[in-house]
């Protein structure tokens, strides 16, 4: 069993239940499905910005001086 942070416990089958936890009584409520506009989705900025091919090399000399080779 993996620990769940308080306030984030939900049931797998959409039913509410009461549980005893550390001497107290806890209600585990069913999680509602978010509306389509509220869903968090990956890639929502696809096609809206461009990352240069040499992104990892930008300011490489300055970063090297600041964190490693500038001594």
GROMACS .gro file of C-alpha atoms in nm, residues 8-17 28-31:
model
   14
    8UNK     CA    1  -0.584   1.345  -0.232
    9UNK     CA    2  -0.747   1.011  -0.150
   10UNK     CA    3  -1.005   0.899  -0.406
   11UNK     CA    4  -1.182   0.572  -0.468
   12UNK     CA    5  -1.106   0.364  -0.774
   13UNK     CA    6  -1.468   0.279  -0.856
   14UNK     CA    7  -1.627   0.618  -0.789
   15UNK     CA    8  -1.787   0.534  -0.454
   16UNK     CA    9  -1.743   0.723  -0.128
   17UNK     CA   10  -1.638   0.536   0.184
   28UNK     CA   11  -1.269   0.907   0.099
   29UNK     CA   12  -1.482   1.069  -0.170
   30UNK     CA   13  -1.521   0.980  -0.534
   31UNK     CA   14  -1.332   1.211  -0.767
   0.00000   0.00000   0.00000
